């Protein structure tokens, strides 16, 4: 455990019952209730701070996710209600970050995503909160980014790699489209270009970070343009947080307007990926 961030870890763990049960869950086990302190998001913060997956809180979250994997590979985040690809992707990514990427219990979930890729290369959450317009024919950029983040943890067959390259191209195409697309209306504008940390949404830093793990992106002019925008945001090679969820503002590892040591480590991973291309 990273003792340098012990105060942040303690502060997070002190909130684990805020949603009514242990491990940031609700009494009926919801994993995405109470943002930004949902069970899945909070697990991500703790992992980022160096808390080992064996910690009782993280182990409880992992147990709940595994318990809610359906036979078709989708993962519930609540006992009832629709199951959207973004929810399954975030649950899958959480387990991958805990070291379970090669667990056979996840084979069906990885297969589910390969089987449900849309013609444009992405994955689409069919929740039309903004009505139906031509822009909603596109896949959902944030969902696609989560899927790509999860897949980077697991070696892929040639066929899977080709599908993932198609997904990469969809996200790179959005760099040119810019306007809000998908039923969820994700766009690339001033808010997207703000450096947000920790990763919890569709934004420049997370976009460049995930794409840097894919060779087909690293050589692309669109990716290089996005990377150049991120580089402009750094100070002496360090990440400066421009946006953070207000309720996370008291955490030292992600203070708005300040350099983030842990955020900079993620930026250094991007640079390492570029050197290894």
GROMACS .gro file of C-alpha atoms in nm:
model
  277
    1UNK     CA    1   0.000   0.000   0.000
    2UNK     CA    2   0.127   0.349  -0.088
    3UNK     CA    3   0.186   0.501   0.255
    4UNK     CA    4   0.250   0.843   0.098
    5UNK     CA    5  -0.123   0.862   0.032
    6UNK     CA    6  -0.238   0.702   0.356
    7UNK     CA    7  -0.458   1.002   0.441
    8UNK     CA    8  -0.637   0.978   0.105
    9UNK     CA    9  -0.684   0.604   0.147
   10UNK     CA   10  -0.822   0.648   0.498
   11UNK     CA   11  -1.054   0.924   0.381
   12UNK     CA   12  -1.193   0.703   0.104
   13UNK     CA   13  -1.233   0.400   0.327
   14UNK     CA   14  -1.417   0.614   0.581
   15UNK     CA   15  -1.687   0.667   0.316
   16UNK     CA   16  -1.736   0.302   0.231
   17UNK     CA   17  -2.072   0.291   0.414
   18UNK     CA   18  -2.210   0.612   0.260
   19UNK     CA   19  -2.439   0.416   0.028
   20UNK     CA   20  -2.584   0.206   0.309
   21UNK     CA   21  -2.370  -0.109   0.307
   22UNK     CA   22  -2.008  -0.223   0.308
   23UNK     CA   23  -1.760  -0.161   0.026
   24UNK     CA   24  -1.938   0.147  -0.114
   25UNK     CA   25  -2.241  -0.063  -0.214
   26UNK     CA   26  -2.608  -0.010  -0.139
   27UNK     CA   27  -2.794  -0.262   0.079
   28UNK     CA   28  -2.917  -0.436  -0.237
   29UNK     CA   29  -2.568  -0.445  -0.384
   30UNK     CA   30  -2.572  -0.164  -0.642
   31UNK     CA   31  -2.225  -0.096  -0.781
   32UNK     CA   32  -2.295   0.237  -0.955
   33UNK     CA   33  -2.493   0.430  -0.696
   34UNK     CA   34  -2.362   0.739  -0.518
   35UNK     CA   35  -2.115   0.897  -0.762
   36UNK     CA   36  -1.835   0.981  -0.741
   37UNK     CA   37  -1.818   0.731  -0.455
   38UNK     CA   38  -1.982   0.436  -0.627
   39UNK     CA   39  -1.836   0.093  -0.559
   40UNK     CA   40  -1.677   0.067  -0.904
   41UNK     CA   41  -1.536   0.420  -0.904
   42UNK     CA   42  -1.410   0.399  -0.546
   43UNK     CA   43  -1.238   0.069  -0.622
   44UNK     CA   44  -1.059   0.250  -0.903
   45UNK     CA   45  -0.940   0.529  -0.673
   46UNK     CA   46  -0.811   0.281  -0.416
   47UNK     CA   47  -0.626   0.081  -0.679
   48UNK     CA   48  -0.475   0.403  -0.814
   49UNK     CA   49  -0.353   0.483  -0.463
   50UNK     CA   50  -0.180   0.148  -0.437
   51UNK     CA   51  -0.429  -0.045  -0.225
   52UNK     CA   52  -0.381  -0.416  -0.309
   53UNK     CA   53  -0.669  -0.610  -0.466
   54UNK     CA   54  -0.666  -0.843  -0.165
   55UNK     CA   55  -0.790  -0.563   0.062
   56UNK     CA   56  -1.129  -0.667   0.208
   57UNK     CA   57  -1.313  -0.374   0.044
   58UNK     CA   58  -1.173  -0.446  -0.302
   59UNK     CA   59  -1.223  -0.819  -0.257
   60UNK     CA   60  -1.589  -0.756  -0.173
   61UNK     CA   61  -1.637  -0.549  -0.488
   62UNK     CA   62  -1.472  -0.817  -0.700
   63UNK     CA   63  -1.690  -1.087  -0.544
   64UNK     CA   64  -2.005  -0.889  -0.624
   65UNK     CA   65  -1.900  -0.830  -0.986
   66UNK     CA   66  -1.823  -1.197  -1.042
   67UNK     CA   67  -2.155  -1.293  -0.885
   68UNK     CA   68  -2.343  -1.076  -1.133
   69UNK     CA   69  -2.186  -1.199  -1.456
   70UNK     CA   70  -2.465  -1.329  -1.677
   71UNK     CA   71  -2.435  -1.636  -1.903
   72UNK     CA   72  -2.414  -1.408  -2.209
   73UNK     CA   73  -2.114  -1.224  -2.059
   74UNK     CA   74  -2.291  -0.904  -1.961
   75UNK     CA   75  -2.241  -0.785  -1.603
   76UNK     CA   76  -2.515  -0.645  -1.385
   77UNK     CA   77  -2.440  -0.348  -1.161
   78UNK     CA   78  -2.779  -0.374  -0.987
   79UNK     CA   79  -3.025  -0.653  -0.920
   80UNK     CA   80  -3.281  -0.516  -1.163
   81UNK     CA   81  -3.297  -0.284  -1.462
   82UNK     CA   82  -3.138  -0.263  -1.804
   83UNK     CA   83  -2.776  -0.365  -1.851
   84UNK     CA   84  -2.584  -0.117  -2.066
   85UNK     CA   85  -2.249  -0.190  -2.234
   86UNK     CA   86  -2.082   0.097  -2.046
   87UNK     CA   87  -2.175  -0.069  -1.715
   88UNK     CA   88  -2.042  -0.407  -1.823
   89UNK     CA   89  -1.725  -0.241  -1.956
   90UNK     CA   90  -1.657  -0.054  -1.631
   91UNK     CA   91  -1.716  -0.367  -1.423
   92UNK     CA   92  -1.487  -0.567  -1.652
   93UNK     CA   93  -1.219  -0.298  -1.638
   94UNK     CA   94  -1.236  -0.293  -1.258
   95UNK     CA   95  -1.164  -0.665  -1.245
   96UNK     CA   96  -0.885  -0.629  -1.500
   97UNK     CA   97  -0.724  -0.362  -1.287
   98UNK     CA   98  -0.742  -0.602  -0.992
   99UNK     CA   99  -0.545  -0.863  -1.186
  100UNK     CA  100  -0.829  -1.084  -1.309
  101UNK     CA  101  -0.791  -1.022  -1.684
  102UNK     CA  102  -0.695  -1.385  -1.752
  103UNK     CA  103  -0.959  -1.532  -1.522
  104UNK     CA  104  -1.171  -1.775  -1.721
  105UNK     CA  105  -1.484  -1.633  -1.562
  106UNK     CA  106  -1.430  -1.324  -1.776
  107UNK     CA  107  -1.387  -1.508  -2.106
  108UNK     CA  108  -1.758  -1.472  -2.184
  109UNK     CA  109  -1.751  -1.098  -2.117
  110UNK     CA  110  -1.458  -1.040  -2.351
  111UNK     CA  111  -1.637  -1.253  -2.612
  112UNK     CA  112  -1.957  -1.052  -2.561
  113UNK     CA  113  -1.780  -0.733  -2.661
  114UNK     CA  114  -1.616  -0.889  -2.966
  115UNK     CA  115  -1.956  -1.020  -3.073
  116UNK     CA  116  -2.145  -0.693  -3.023
  117UNK     CA  117  -1.911  -0.445  -3.191
  118UNK     CA  118  -2.102  -0.201  -3.410
  119UNK     CA  119  -2.029  -0.145  -3.781
  120UNK     CA  120  -1.853   0.187  -3.704
  121UNK     CA  121  -1.612   0.004  -3.474
  122UNK     CA  122  -1.745   0.113  -3.138
  123UNK     CA  123  -1.993  -0.007  -2.879
  124UNK     CA  124  -2.326   0.162  -2.830
  125UNK     CA  125  -2.544   0.218  -2.525
  126UNK     CA  126  -2.900   0.232  -2.655
  127UNK     CA  127  -3.029   0.484  -2.403
  128UNK     CA  128  -3.174   0.780  -2.593
  129UNK     CA  129  -3.188   1.046  -2.321
  130UNK     CA  130  -3.153   1.323  -2.582
  131UNK     CA  131  -3.404   1.181  -2.830
  132UNK     CA  132  -3.312   1.032  -3.165
  133UNK     CA  133  -3.121   1.229  -3.425
  134UNK     CA  134  -2.862   1.146  -3.689
  135UNK     CA  135  -2.586   1.183  -3.429
  136UNK     CA  136  -2.732   0.894  -3.229
  137UNK     CA  137  -2.651   0.648  -3.506
  138UNK     CA  138  -2.289   0.656  -3.389
  139UNK     CA  139  -2.149   0.430  -3.119
  140UNK     CA  140  -2.072   0.571  -2.774
  141UNK     CA  141  -1.715   0.704  -2.748
  142UNK     CA  142  -1.680   0.666  -2.371
  143UNK     CA  143  -1.809   0.309  -2.374
  144UNK     CA  144  -1.564   0.228  -2.653
  145UNK     CA  145  -1.278   0.382  -2.455
  146UNK     CA  146  -1.363   0.167  -2.152
  147UNK     CA  147  -1.374  -0.146  -2.367
  148UNK     CA  148  -1.034  -0.071  -2.519
  149UNK     CA  149  -0.893  -0.003  -2.173
  150UNK     CA  150  -1.008  -0.344  -2.054
  151UNK     CA  151  -0.882  -0.533  -2.360
  152UNK     CA  152  -0.529  -0.397  -2.323
  153UNK     CA  153  -0.486  -0.619  -2.017
  154UNK     CA  154  -0.531  -0.942  -2.211
  155UNK     CA  155  -0.334  -1.090  -2.507
  156UNK     CA  156  -0.550  -1.100  -2.820
  157UNK     CA  157  -0.584  -1.323  -3.121
  158UNK     CA  158  -0.522  -1.174  -3.465
  159UNK     CA  159  -0.898  -1.157  -3.525
  160UNK     CA  160  -0.960  -0.977  -3.197
  161UNK     CA  161  -0.670  -0.739  -3.263
  162UNK     CA  162  -0.827  -0.644  -3.595
  163UNK     CA  163  -1.157  -0.567  -3.423
  164UNK     CA  164  -0.981  -0.356  -3.162
  165UNK     CA  165  -0.799  -0.162  -3.432
  166UNK     CA  166  -1.139  -0.087  -3.582
  167UNK     CA  167  -1.248   0.047  -3.241
  168UNK     CA  168  -0.933   0.258  -3.220
  169UNK     CA  169  -1.012   0.409  -3.559
  170UNK     CA  170  -1.364   0.494  -3.442
  171UNK     CA  171  -1.222   0.696  -3.153
  172UNK     CA  172  -0.965   0.863  -3.376
  173UNK     CA  173  -1.244   0.955  -3.616
  174UNK     CA  174  -1.418   1.132  -3.330
  175UNK     CA  175  -1.113   1.360  -3.300
  176UNK     CA  176  -1.212   1.488  -3.645
  177UNK     CA  177  -1.591   1.477  -3.600
  178UNK     CA  178  -1.570   1.664  -3.267
  179UNK     CA  179  -1.943   1.724  -3.240
  180UNK     CA  180  -2.148   1.529  -2.982
  181UNK     CA  181  -2.227   1.180  -3.109
  182UNK     CA  182  -2.400   0.864  -2.986
  183UNK     CA  183  -2.723   0.848  -2.784
  184UNK     CA  184  -2.524   0.991  -2.490
  185UNK     CA  185  -2.395   1.292  -2.688
  186UNK     CA  186  -2.022   1.269  -2.619
  187UNK     CA  187  -1.830   1.548  -2.790
  188UNK     CA  188  -1.480   1.689  -2.811
  189UNK     CA  189  -1.488   2.048  -2.691
  190UNK     CA  190  -1.346   2.270  -2.418
  191UNK     CA  191  -1.461   2.040  -2.137
  192UNK     CA  192  -1.310   1.733  -2.306
  193UNK     CA  193  -0.978   1.915  -2.344
  194UNK     CA  194  -0.947   1.984  -1.970
  195UNK     CA  195  -0.715   1.742  -1.792
  196UNK     CA  196  -0.934   1.533  -1.561
  197UNK     CA  197  -0.780   1.302  -1.304
  198UNK     CA  198  -0.847   1.042  -1.172
  199UNK     CA  199  -0.983   0.884  -1.490
  200UNK     CA  200  -1.360   0.876  -1.460
  201UNK     CA  201  -1.498   1.012  -1.784
  202UNK     CA  202  -1.438   1.085  -2.150
  203UNK     CA  203  -1.161   1.343  -2.162
  204UNK     CA  204  -0.831   1.419  -2.333
  205UNK     CA  205  -0.603   1.261  -2.072
  206UNK     CA  206  -0.791   0.931  -2.056
  207UNK     CA  207  -0.841   0.929  -2.434
  208UNK     CA  208  -0.467   0.964  -2.504
  209UNK     CA  209  -0.373   0.726  -2.223
  210UNK     CA  210  -0.583   0.434  -2.348
  211UNK     CA  211  -0.507   0.485  -2.717
  212UNK     CA  212  -0.133   0.494  -2.646
  213UNK     CA  213  -0.148   0.120  -2.574
  214UNK     CA  214  -0.254   0.047  -2.932
  215UNK     CA  215   0.007   0.047  -3.208
  216UNK     CA  216  -0.249   0.141  -3.472
  217UNK     CA  217  -0.313   0.466  -3.281
  218UNK     CA  218   0.044   0.563  -3.202
  219UNK     CA  219   0.135   0.616  -3.569
  220UNK     CA  220  -0.183   0.809  -3.652
  221UNK     CA  221  -0.174   1.185  -3.708
  222UNK     CA  222  -0.499   1.227  -3.517
  223UNK     CA  223  -0.358   1.061  -3.209
  224UNK     CA  224  -0.038   1.262  -3.236
  225UNK     CA  225  -0.246   1.580  -3.248
  226UNK     CA  226  -0.432   1.474  -2.931
  227UNK     CA  227  -0.103   1.389  -2.761
  228UNK     CA  228   0.035   1.731  -2.856
  229UNK     CA  229  -0.267   1.894  -2.691
  230UNK     CA  230  -0.203   1.695  -2.374
  231UNK     CA  231   0.165   1.785  -2.377
  232UNK     CA  232   0.069   2.154  -2.380
  233UNK     CA  233  -0.115   2.096  -2.052
  234UNK     CA  234   0.191   1.966  -1.866
  235UNK     CA  235   0.430   2.167  -1.649
  236UNK     CA  236   0.790   2.046  -1.659
  237UNK     CA  237   0.662   1.710  -1.780
  238UNK     CA  238   0.412   1.678  -1.497
  239UNK     CA  239   0.035   1.652  -1.512
  240UNK     CA  240  -0.157   1.947  -1.371
  241UNK     CA  241  -0.516   1.862  -1.279
  242UNK     CA  242  -0.763   2.099  -1.444
  243UNK     CA  243  -1.084   1.924  -1.353
  244UNK     CA  244  -1.184   1.690  -1.073
  245UNK     CA  245  -1.520   1.590  -0.932
  246UNK     CA  246  -1.599   1.848  -0.659
  247UNK     CA  247  -1.652   1.579  -0.397
  248UNK     CA  248  -1.299   1.448  -0.461
  249UNK     CA  249  -1.145   1.792  -0.408
  250UNK     CA  250  -1.015   1.714  -0.059
  251UNK     CA  251  -0.801   1.424  -0.181
  252UNK     CA  252  -0.434   1.516  -0.213
  253UNK     CA  253  -0.355   1.295  -0.512
  254UNK     CA  254  -0.587   1.483  -0.747
  255UNK     CA  255  -0.613   1.846  -0.631
  256UNK     CA  256  -0.736   2.089  -0.895
  257UNK     CA  257  -0.472   2.332  -1.018
  258UNK     CA  258  -0.186   2.130  -0.872
  259UNK     CA  259   0.063   1.883  -1.013
  260UNK     CA  260  -0.032   1.523  -0.952
  261UNK     CA  261   0.241   1.268  -0.888
  262UNK     CA  262   0.012   0.976  -0.965
  263UNK     CA  263  -0.139   1.148  -1.268
  264UNK     CA  264   0.215   1.211  -1.392
  265UNK     CA  265   0.289   0.840  -1.362
  266UNK     CA  266   0.004   0.776  -1.604
  267UNK     CA  267   0.146   1.040  -1.837
  268UNK     CA  268   0.486   0.871  -1.816
  269UNK     CA  269   0.320   0.545  -1.923
  270UNK     CA  270   0.202   0.725  -2.236
  271UNK     CA  271   0.558   0.839  -2.306
  272UNK     CA  272   0.690   0.488  -2.249
  273UNK     CA  273   0.432   0.351  -2.492
  274UNK     CA  274   0.545   0.606  -2.750
  275UNK     CA  275   0.910   0.511  -2.708
  276UNK     CA  276   0.820   0.146  -2.751
  277UNK     CA  277   0.620   0.190  -3.073
   0.00000   0.00000   0.00000
